[in-house]
Amino acid sequence: MKIAVVSPNKIQLNEIGKLLQAASHVAMLIEGGNASLRQAAEQEAPDLMLVDAACGDLDALAQVEYVTSHHPRIAVVLLCNGASPDFLIRAMRAGVIEVLPAPVTLLELEAALNRVASKQRGLAPRAAGKLFAFIACKGGSGATFLATSLGFQLAETKSVLLIDLNLQFGDALSFVHDARPASTLADVARDIDRLDASFLAASTVKVAPNFSILAAPDDHTQALDITPGQVEAVLALAVLHYDFVLLDVGRAIDTLSIKALDHANTIFVVMQAGLPSVRNAKKMLAIFKSLDYGADKVELIVNRFDKKAPIGVASIERALGKFKLHTVPNSYKQVSASIDHGASLMTTARANPVSRNLADFARELSPRPVGSRSLFDRLLGRGGAGAGVASLTARQVTGEHHVVP
């Protein structure tokens, strides 16, 4: 069970974290006031929120009511001491399922968590997330860049997990993060018996509030121990807890990658508009056909596309057939700089043509409600006055995040 703890009191927050750690739970500790509740629900998508609030705090109840009405699968437990009967009734009406005394004991907390878990097991499962695989038909095509960049874009409104399945040479994390991961896919596979949502989340690196990456092994020898069955188990769990699961598959098509590709909703074949790339794409599409992957499962992305180049969209379609095809413009200098610095182009150069193109692509993959605007749009001023204020407000209410393993 994924737990988010929200409290304005850092000492109280750490005490609750120690209790959860003693009970072998993984929790996100969010230091912030009432304004953090809504953001914690939307960014962390927890199963349970423990909210430390003053008894009689009606503003806290208003924020809780927003969470429970917009995210009905999130259970909210309130921590406060000396609540009046009137406040308890208001809390129940706001959707709070339990009110525990503060400070809470380990015994009281564990009992409450067991009750919540029992209730949640009776709920209908959430809709499975979408699984997208990115595979390069030729080295240097840009599959990892596209997967990580689209991950950033999709994470503006949805929860995203990228799994690096390029087991021997995977470096997806380095495209957007400059530190080594504490855990990798090999560590998850080695302890596959412990696999649950909390263990999976704790094994990832969170590179943005809604975007996590499960890195490939650092040691190529560890990759040899990962089995297709283990990968399948990770994917089956991931789609239940993330809106989008992205796979950076690498180029090898073997039993392990095929197991992953079998489960993909869409396979994005990444290529460039050159003869070697077109020839390799043709071979790859033939393999997919032999695996009974229909044309509706496979889409093409032509990266670094130049409209004036000798090989255009029409030539590619004649050579490869009628697949859905996306083009991404060429911006080699800025893209290379972002990769070299381990920072996403989506954050370092939002006005870049590639950034704009991928923002549009992400909206195709995850359409937003009419009238809503992404952070990308607001920062660029799309949608008129007030964009700057909305962006500033979002930054002001961001709480400090810690992970308790």
Tab-separated table of C-alpha atoms in Angstrom:
chain	number	residue	atom	x	y	z
A	1	MET	CA	0.000	0.000	0.000
A	2	LYS	CA	1.393	3.386	-1.022
A	3	ILE	CA	1.168	5.849	1.859
A	4	ALA	CA	1.555	9.635	1.813
A	5	VAL	CA	1.937	11.461	5.120
A	6	VAL	CA	1.217	15.205	5.154
A	7	SER	CA	2.075	17.391	8.120
A	8	PRO	CA	3.189	20.999	8.690
A	9	ASN	CA	5.276	19.778	11.636
A	10	LYS	CA	8.617	18.310	10.578
A	11	ILE	CA	9.214	16.621	13.920
A	12	GLN	CA	5.781	14.997	13.889
A	13	LEU	CA	6.300	14.009	10.249
A	14	ASN	CA	9.559	12.229	11.038
A	15	GLU	CA	8.022	10.457	14.042
A	16	ILE	CA	5.211	9.074	11.895
A	17	GLY	CA	7.797	8.052	9.306
A	18	LYS	CA	9.727	6.088	11.940
A	19	LEU	CA	6.550	4.275	13.007
A	20	LEU	CA	5.766	3.320	9.416
A	21	GLN	CA	9.340	2.204	8.843
A	22	ALA	CA	9.174	0.039	11.968
A	23	ALA	CA	6.072	-1.591	10.515
A	24	SER	CA	7.894	-2.182	7.160
A	25	HIS	CA	5.812	0.333	5.215
A	26	VAL	CA	7.130	2.676	2.525
A	27	ALA	CA	5.787	6.220	2.782
A	28	MET	CA	6.201	9.600	1.151
A	29	LEU	CA	6.677	12.242	3.858
A	30	ILE	CA	5.399	15.629	2.698
A	31	GLU	CA	6.093	18.637	4.851
A	32	GLY	CA	3.412	21.226	4.175
A	33	GLY	CA	0.105	22.713	5.257
A	34	ASN	CA	-3.425	22.150	4.031
A	35	ALA	CA	-2.583	23.399	0.536
A	36	SER	CA	-0.292	20.367	0.110
A	37	LEU	CA	-3.108	17.819	0.392
A	38	ARG	CA	-4.502	18.259	-3.099
A	39	GLN	CA	-1.048	18.321	-4.669
A	40	ALA	CA	0.037	15.222	-2.743
A	41	ALA	CA	-3.021	13.336	-3.978
A	42	GLU	CA	-2.471	14.338	-7.605
A	43	GLN	CA	1.297	13.915	-7.721
A	44	GLU	CA	1.808	10.839	-5.540
A	45	ALA	CA	-1.508	9.006	-6.201
A	46	PRO	CA	-1.257	7.161	-2.857
A	47	ASP	CA	-3.573	4.436	-1.629
A	48	LEU	CA	-3.699	6.118	1.774
A	49	MET	CA	-3.114	9.645	3.032
A	50	LEU	CA	-2.307	10.241	6.693
A	51	VAL	CA	-3.126	13.882	7.381
A	52	ASP	CA	-1.797	15.552	10.520
A	53	ALA	CA	-4.167	18.447	11.181
A	54	ALA	CA	-5.375	20.515	14.105
A	55	CYS	CA	-8.768	19.402	15.382
A	56	GLY	CA	-11.396	21.920	14.366
A	57	ASP	CA	-9.445	22.925	11.251
A	58	LEU	CA	-12.273	23.337	8.741
A	59	ASP	CA	-9.891	24.359	5.948
A	60	ALA	CA	-8.163	20.986	6.282
A	61	LEU	CA	-11.531	19.261	5.950
A	62	ALA	CA	-12.314	21.269	2.827
A	63	GLN	CA	-9.057	20.093	1.270
A	64	VAL	CA	-9.749	16.511	2.357
A	65	GLU	CA	-13.218	16.669	0.806
A	66	TYR	CA	-11.681	17.748	-2.506
A	67	VAL	CA	-9.310	14.761	-2.381
A	68	THR	CA	-11.987	12.213	-1.510
A	69	SER	CA	-14.426	13.518	-4.128
A	70	HIS	CA	-11.897	13.771	-6.976
A	71	HIS	CA	-9.801	10.728	-5.998
A	72	PRO	CA	-12.287	8.306	-4.413
A	73	ARG	CA	-9.770	5.454	-4.299
A	74	ILE	CA	-7.541	7.372	-1.861
A	75	ALA	CA	-8.350	6.576	1.763
A	76	VAL	CA	-7.826	9.502	4.155
A	77	VAL	CA	-7.032	9.040	7.835
A	78	LEU	CA	-6.911	12.159	10.003
A	79	LEU	CA	-4.517	12.533	12.934
A	80	CYS	CA	-5.675	14.934	15.650
A	81	ASN	CA	-6.218	14.943	19.402
A	82	GLY	CA	-9.364	15.910	21.285
A	83	ALA	CA	-11.767	16.138	18.352
A	84	SER	CA	-15.270	17.354	19.217
A	85	PRO	CA	-18.326	15.307	18.146
A	86	ASP	CA	-19.245	18.063	15.690
A	87	PHE	CA	-15.793	17.963	14.091
A	88	LEU	CA	-15.920	14.168	13.826
A	89	ILE	CA	-19.255	14.376	11.988
A	90	ARG	CA	-17.826	17.007	9.616
A	91	ALA	CA	-14.777	14.796	9.045
A	92	MET	CA	-16.969	11.814	8.143
A	93	ARG	CA	-18.953	13.977	5.711
A	94	ALA	CA	-15.680	15.112	4.138
A	95	GLY	CA	-14.780	11.478	3.424
A	96	VAL	CA	-12.327	10.787	6.282
A	97	ILE	CA	-12.535	7.076	7.069
A	98	GLU	CA	-10.828	7.233	10.466
A	99	VAL	CA	-9.657	9.820	13.009
A	100	LEU	CA	-6.683	8.729	15.121
A	101	PRO	CA	-5.206	10.489	18.160
A	102	ALA	CA	-2.033	12.503	17.726
A	103	PRO	CA	0.598	11.521	18.561
A	104	VAL	CA	-0.380	8.050	17.373
A	105	THR	CA	1.134	4.821	18.673
A	106	LEU	CA	2.519	2.059	16.486
A	107	LEU	CA	-0.255	-0.295	17.607
A	108	GLU	CA	-3.023	2.200	16.736
A	109	LEU	CA	-1.438	3.057	13.398
A	110	GLU	CA	-0.880	-0.553	12.340
A	111	ALA	CA	-4.453	-1.494	13.277
A	112	ALA	CA	-5.820	1.402	11.221
A	113	LEU	CA	-3.674	0.460	8.220
A	114	ASN	CA	-4.940	-3.121	8.383
A	115	ARG	CA	-8.545	-1.902	8.428
A	116	VAL	CA	-7.929	0.357	5.432
A	117	ALA	CA	-6.201	-2.448	3.516
A	118	SER	CA	-9.131	-4.791	4.184
A	119	LYS	CA	-11.608	-2.226	2.885
A	120	GLN	CA	-9.556	-1.458	-0.209
A	121	ARG	CA	-9.291	-5.131	-1.139
A	122	GLY	CA	-13.051	-5.070	-1.583
A	123	LEU	CA	-12.938	-2.190	-4.089
A	124	ALA	CA	-12.980	-2.668	-7.840
A	125	PRO	CA	-9.459	-2.453	-9.292
A	126	ARG	CA	-8.482	0.751	-11.030
A	127	ALA	CA	-8.218	0.715	-14.800
A	128	ALA	CA	-4.862	-0.561	-15.974
A	129	GLY	CA	-2.415	2.002	-17.268
A	130	LYS	CA	-1.160	2.091	-20.837
A	131	LEU	CA	2.099	0.407	-21.766
A	132	PHE	CA	4.214	1.991	-24.506
A	133	ALA	CA	7.460	0.444	-25.788
A	134	PHE	CA	10.169	2.424	-27.606
A	135	ILE	CA	12.620	0.485	-29.732
A	136	ALA	CA	15.315	1.823	-32.046
A	137	CYS	CA	15.721	0.193	-35.420
A	138	LYS	CA	19.295	1.517	-35.586
A	139	GLY	CA	21.761	2.725	-32.986
A	140	GLY	CA	21.603	6.474	-32.377
A	141	SER	CA	18.023	6.833	-33.589
A	142	GLY	CA	16.997	8.622	-30.388
A	143	ALA	CA	14.632	6.103	-28.772
A	144	THR	CA	15.891	6.784	-25.245
A	145	PHE	CA	15.663	10.540	-25.706
A	146	LEU	CA	12.099	10.276	-26.983
A	147	ALA	CA	11.011	7.884	-24.219
A	148	THR	CA	12.400	10.063	-21.419
A	149	SER	CA	11.132	13.291	-22.988
A	150	LEU	CA	7.615	11.962	-23.511
A	151	GLY	CA	7.747	10.667	-19.949
A	152	PHE	CA	8.268	14.221	-18.713
A	153	GLN	CA	5.415	15.513	-20.841
A	154	LEU	CA	2.936	12.806	-19.832
A	155	ALA	CA	3.863	13.270	-16.175
A	156	GLU	CA	2.469	16.792	-16.169
A	157	THR	CA	-0.998	15.310	-15.699
A	158	LYS	CA	-0.518	11.556	-15.159
A	159	SER	CA	1.700	9.163	-13.212
A	160	VAL	CA	4.505	7.712	-15.336
A	161	LEU	CA	7.055	4.944	-14.810
A	162	LEU	CA	9.840	4.363	-17.326
A	163	ILE	CA	11.538	0.962	-17.168
A	164	ASP	CA	14.932	0.676	-18.837
A	165	LEU	CA	14.934	-2.714	-20.550
A	166	ASN	CA	18.148	-2.069	-22.450
A	167	LEU	CA	19.737	-4.363	-19.894
A	168	GLN	CA	23.356	-4.314	-21.008
A	169	PHE	CA	23.742	-0.743	-22.222
A	170	GLY	CA	20.760	1.080	-20.754
A	171	ASP	CA	21.372	4.675	-19.697
A	172	ALA	CA	17.904	6.217	-19.742
A	173	LEU	CA	18.320	7.624	-16.238
A	174	SER	CA	21.477	9.539	-17.220
A	175	PHE	CA	19.496	11.451	-19.858
A	176	VAL	CA	17.554	13.247	-17.132
A	177	HIS	CA	19.411	12.628	-13.849
A	178	ASP	CA	23.058	12.925	-12.839
A	179	ALA	CA	23.245	10.451	-9.924
A	180	ARG	CA	23.540	6.688	-9.756
A	181	PRO	CA	20.389	4.796	-8.766
A	182	ALA	CA	20.233	3.110	-5.380
A	183	SER	CA	18.335	0.183	-6.954
A	184	THR	CA	17.918	-1.170	-10.474
A	185	LEU	CA	15.730	-3.655	-12.302
A	186	ALA	CA	18.247	-6.345	-11.362
A	187	ASP	CA	17.667	-5.648	-7.645
A	188	VAL	CA	13.901	-5.889	-8.121
A	189	ALA	CA	14.294	-9.168	-10.031
A	190	ARG	CA	16.586	-10.600	-7.362
A	191	ASP	CA	13.937	-9.910	-4.679
A	192	ILE	CA	10.938	-10.655	-6.889
A	193	ASP	CA	9.201	-12.413	-3.962
A	194	ARG	CA	8.982	-9.026	-2.207
A	195	LEU	CA	7.394	-7.363	-5.211
A	196	ASP	CA	4.507	-5.071	-4.371
A	197	ALA	CA	3.640	-1.471	-5.186
A	198	SER	CA	5.677	-0.059	-2.291
A	199	PHE	CA	8.778	-2.093	-3.129
A	200	LEU	CA	8.537	-1.135	-6.800
A	201	ALA	CA	8.158	2.570	-5.997
A	202	ALA	CA	11.072	2.462	-3.542
A	203	SER	CA	13.294	0.891	-6.235
A	204	THR	CA	12.795	3.742	-8.692
A	205	VAL	CA	14.361	7.172	-9.027
A	206	LYS	CA	11.826	9.995	-9.000
A	207	VAL	CA	13.062	12.499	-11.599
A	208	ALA	CA	9.909	14.653	-11.477
A	209	PRO	CA	6.884	14.735	-9.148
A	210	ASN	CA	4.918	12.315	-11.334
A	211	PHE	CA	7.756	10.646	-13.238
A	212	SER	CA	9.891	7.743	-11.966
A	213	ILE	CA	12.539	5.608	-13.673
A	214	LEU	CA	13.495	2.017	-12.897
A	215	ALA	CA	17.078	1.912	-14.111
A	216	ALA	CA	18.864	-0.838	-15.991
A	217	PRO	CA	21.599	-2.765	-14.131
A	218	ASP	CA	24.971	-1.051	-13.746
A	219	ASP	CA	26.764	-4.393	-14.104
A	220	HIS	CA	26.030	-6.195	-17.367
A	221	THR	CA	26.510	-9.563	-15.655
A	222	GLN	CA	23.445	-8.845	-13.485
A	223	ALA	CA	21.367	-8.540	-16.641
A	224	LEU	CA	21.918	-12.230	-17.354
A	225	ASP	CA	19.971	-13.198	-14.226
A	226	ILE	CA	16.803	-11.285	-15.175
A	227	THR	CA	14.156	-13.604	-16.602
A	228	PRO	CA	11.169	-12.922	-18.866
A	229	GLY	CA	8.870	-14.080	-16.057
A	230	GLN	CA	10.322	-11.496	-13.681
A	231	VAL	CA	9.892	-8.732	-16.241
A	232	GLU	CA	6.307	-9.830	-16.832
A	233	ALA	CA	5.594	-9.674	-13.087
A	234	VAL	CA	7.007	-6.150	-12.845
A	235	LEU	CA	4.968	-4.962	-15.828
A	236	ALA	CA	1.769	-6.557	-14.536
A	237	LEU	CA	2.156	-4.682	-11.257
A	238	ALA	CA	3.314	-1.407	-12.825
A	239	VAL	CA	0.267	-0.941	-15.049
A	240	LEU	CA	-1.965	-1.282	-11.994
A	241	HIS	CA	-0.278	1.623	-10.210
A	242	TYR	CA	0.849	4.008	-12.975
A	243	ASP	CA	-1.197	5.682	-15.691
A	244	PHE	CA	1.615	5.179	-18.212
A	245	VAL	CA	4.447	2.651	-18.230
A	246	LEU	CA	7.144	3.395	-20.816
A	247	LEU	CA	9.709	0.817	-21.883
A	248	ASP	CA	13.090	1.702	-23.364
A	249	VAL	CA	13.681	-1.657	-25.003
A	250	GLY	CA	17.030	-1.216	-26.720
A	251	ARG	CA	17.598	-3.023	-30.025
A	252	ALA	CA	17.828	-6.681	-29.048
A	253	ILE	CA	14.729	-8.722	-29.864
A	254	ASP	CA	15.011	-11.785	-27.628
A	255	THR	CA	12.735	-13.797	-25.364
A	256	LEU	CA	12.843	-11.137	-22.662
A	257	SER	CA	12.085	-8.159	-24.904
A	258	ILE	CA	9.396	-10.145	-26.748
A	259	LYS	CA	7.682	-10.855	-23.418
A	260	ALA	CA	7.619	-7.096	-22.771
A	261	LEU	CA	6.527	-6.212	-26.311
A	262	ASP	CA	3.683	-8.741	-26.095
A	263	HIS	CA	2.167	-6.679	-23.295
A	264	ALA	CA	2.654	-3.276	-24.948
A	265	ASN	CA	-0.414	-1.368	-26.093
A	266	THR	CA	1.745	0.378	-28.692
A	267	ILE	CA	5.273	-0.261	-29.953
A	268	PHE	CA	6.984	2.885	-31.220
A	269	VAL	CA	9.691	2.031	-33.754
A	270	VAL	CA	12.157	4.920	-33.726
A	271	MET	CA	14.090	5.588	-36.922
A	272	GLN	CA	15.626	8.349	-39.004
A	273	ALA	CA	15.066	9.234	-42.635
A	274	GLY	CA	18.125	7.479	-44.042
A	275	LEU	CA	18.526	4.312	-46.109
A	276	PRO	CA	20.262	2.228	-43.377
A	277	SER	CA	17.528	3.161	-40.909
A	278	VAL	CA	14.758	2.382	-43.395
A	279	ARG	CA	16.319	-1.014	-44.182
A	280	ASN	CA	16.581	-1.891	-40.488
A	281	ALA	CA	13.011	-0.717	-39.871
A	282	LYS	CA	11.831	-3.017	-42.645
A	283	LYS	CA	13.560	-5.982	-40.992
A	284	MET	CA	12.119	-5.097	-37.601
A	285	LEU	CA	8.594	-4.765	-38.953
A	286	ALA	CA	8.964	-8.182	-40.584
A	287	ILE	CA	9.900	-9.649	-37.190
A	288	PHE	CA	6.863	-8.001	-35.619
A	289	LYS	CA	4.649	-9.438	-38.323
A	290	SER	CA	6.011	-12.910	-37.583
A	291	LEU	CA	5.077	-12.301	-33.918
A	292	ASP	CA	1.510	-11.517	-35.018
A	293	TYR	CA	1.736	-7.861	-34.008
A	294	GLY	CA	-0.885	-6.085	-36.070
A	295	ALA	CA	-0.453	-2.704	-37.726
A	296	ASP	CA	-2.608	-1.162	-34.996
A	297	LYS	CA	0.010	-2.138	-32.392
A	298	VAL	CA	3.020	-0.640	-34.180
A	299	GLU	CA	3.683	3.033	-34.946
A	300	LEU	CA	6.703	4.738	-36.496
A	301	ILE	CA	8.559	7.778	-35.169
A	302	VAL	CA	10.917	9.449	-37.627
A	303	ASN	CA	13.344	11.386	-35.449
A	304	ARG	CA	15.501	14.343	-36.602
A	305	PHE	CA	13.204	14.736	-39.574
A	306	ASP	CA	13.976	17.360	-42.213
A	307	LYS	CA	11.212	18.132	-44.699
A	308	LYS	CA	13.836	19.070	-47.294
A	309	ALA	CA	15.743	15.783	-46.986
A	310	PRO	CA	15.792	13.410	-50.009
A	311	ILE	CA	13.833	10.727	-48.142
A	312	GLY	CA	10.435	12.045	-47.115
A	313	VAL	CA	7.330	10.626	-45.486
A	314	ALA	CA	5.962	9.338	-48.792
A	315	SER	CA	9.180	7.419	-49.523
A	316	ILE	CA	9.171	5.873	-46.043
A	317	GLU	CA	5.539	4.800	-46.410
A	318	ARG	CA	6.238	3.234	-49.791
A	319	ALA	CA	9.143	1.269	-48.317
A	320	LEU	CA	7.528	0.220	-45.021
A	321	GLY	CA	3.809	0.233	-45.594
A	322	LYS	CA	0.941	2.205	-44.118
A	323	PHE	CA	1.717	2.528	-40.433
A	324	LYS	CA	0.784	5.491	-38.286
A	325	LEU	CA	3.797	7.767	-38.538
A	326	HIS	CA	5.013	10.649	-36.386
A	327	THR	CA	7.845	13.027	-37.238
A	328	VAL	CA	10.078	14.866	-34.760
A	329	PRO	CA	12.113	17.830	-36.082
A	330	ASN	CA	15.887	18.069	-35.970
A	331	SER	CA	17.463	20.172	-33.222
A	332	TYR	CA	20.701	18.297	-32.819
A	333	LYS	CA	22.696	20.933	-30.944
A	334	GLN	CA	20.197	21.610	-28.149
A	335	VAL	CA	19.122	17.979	-27.811
A	336	SER	CA	22.752	16.839	-27.524
A	337	ALA	CA	23.456	19.549	-24.942
A	338	SER	CA	20.512	18.476	-22.803
A	339	ILE	CA	21.618	14.827	-22.917
A	340	ASP	CA	25.228	15.725	-22.078
A	341	HIS	CA	24.058	17.714	-19.053
A	342	GLY	CA	21.634	15.021	-17.878
A	343	ALA	CA	18.710	17.432	-18.010
A	344	SER	CA	15.500	16.993	-19.975
A	345	LEU	CA	15.009	19.287	-22.951
A	346	MET	CA	11.446	19.686	-21.653
A	347	THR	CA	12.828	21.681	-18.709
A	348	THR	CA	15.871	23.349	-20.262
A	349	ALA	CA	14.432	24.488	-23.611
A	350	ARG	CA	10.655	24.462	-23.569
A	351	ALA	CA	10.375	26.737	-26.610
A	352	ASN	CA	12.550	24.422	-28.695
A	353	PRO	CA	10.706	22.958	-31.741
A	354	VAL	CA	11.376	19.432	-30.469
A	355	SER	CA	9.877	20.282	-27.076
A	356	ARG	CA	6.783	21.739	-28.714
A	357	ASN	CA	6.460	18.734	-31.014
A	358	LEU	CA	6.678	16.256	-28.145
A	359	ALA	CA	4.202	18.277	-26.071
A	360	ASP	CA	1.709	17.864	-28.918
A	361	PHE	CA	2.586	14.166	-29.179
A	362	ALA	CA	1.972	13.684	-25.460
A	363	ARG	CA	-1.446	15.316	-25.808
A	364	GLU	CA	-2.289	12.763	-28.508
A	365	LEU	CA	-1.282	9.930	-26.192
A	366	SER	CA	-3.070	11.404	-23.188
A	367	PRO	CA	-5.802	13.844	-24.263
A	368	ARG	CA	-6.602	16.451	-21.629
A	369	PRO	CA	-10.085	17.734	-20.816
A	370	VAL	CA	-11.237	20.680	-22.916
A	371	GLY	CA	-10.071	23.925	-21.364
A	372	SER	CA	-7.186	22.458	-19.358
A	373	ARG	CA	-3.647	23.610	-20.026
A	374	SER	CA	-0.386	21.921	-19.208
A	375	LEU	CA	2.450	23.504	-17.265
A	376	PHE	CA	4.306	23.624	-20.579
A	377	ASP	CA	1.512	25.751	-22.085
A	378	ARG	CA	1.277	28.026	-19.046
A	379	LEU	CA	4.985	28.760	-18.985
A	380	LEU	CA	4.857	29.681	-22.661
A	381	GLY	CA	1.908	31.961	-22.013
A	382	ARG	CA	-0.615	29.946	-24.002
A	383	GLY	CA	-4.147	30.592	-22.860
A	384	GLY	CA	-3.956	34.287	-21.940
A	385	ALA	CA	-3.516	36.214	-18.721
A	386	GLY	CA	-3.084	34.471	-15.414
A	387	ALA	CA	-0.671	31.807	-16.638
A	388	GLY	CA	2.228	33.198	-14.614
A	389	VAL	CA	0.108	33.374	-11.466
A	390	ALA	CA	-0.996	29.750	-11.848
A	391	SER	CA	2.599	28.601	-12.259
A	392	LEU	CA	3.771	30.611	-9.240
A	393	THR	CA	0.991	29.245	-7.068
A	394	ALA	CA	1.939	25.682	-7.997
A	395	ARG	CA	5.513	26.301	-6.868
A	396	GLN	CA	4.458	27.975	-3.635
A	397	VAL	CA	2.386	25.032	-2.411
A	398	THR	CA	4.985	22.397	-3.237
A	399	GLY	CA	5.975	20.601	-0.031
A	400	GLU	CA	9.302	19.076	0.837
A	401	HIS	CA	9.389	15.376	-0.104
A	402	HIS	CA	11.284	12.608	1.648
A	403	VAL	CA	11.228	8.862	1.132
A	404	VAL	CA	11.210	6.461	4.060
A	405	PRO	CA	12.402	3.065	2.760
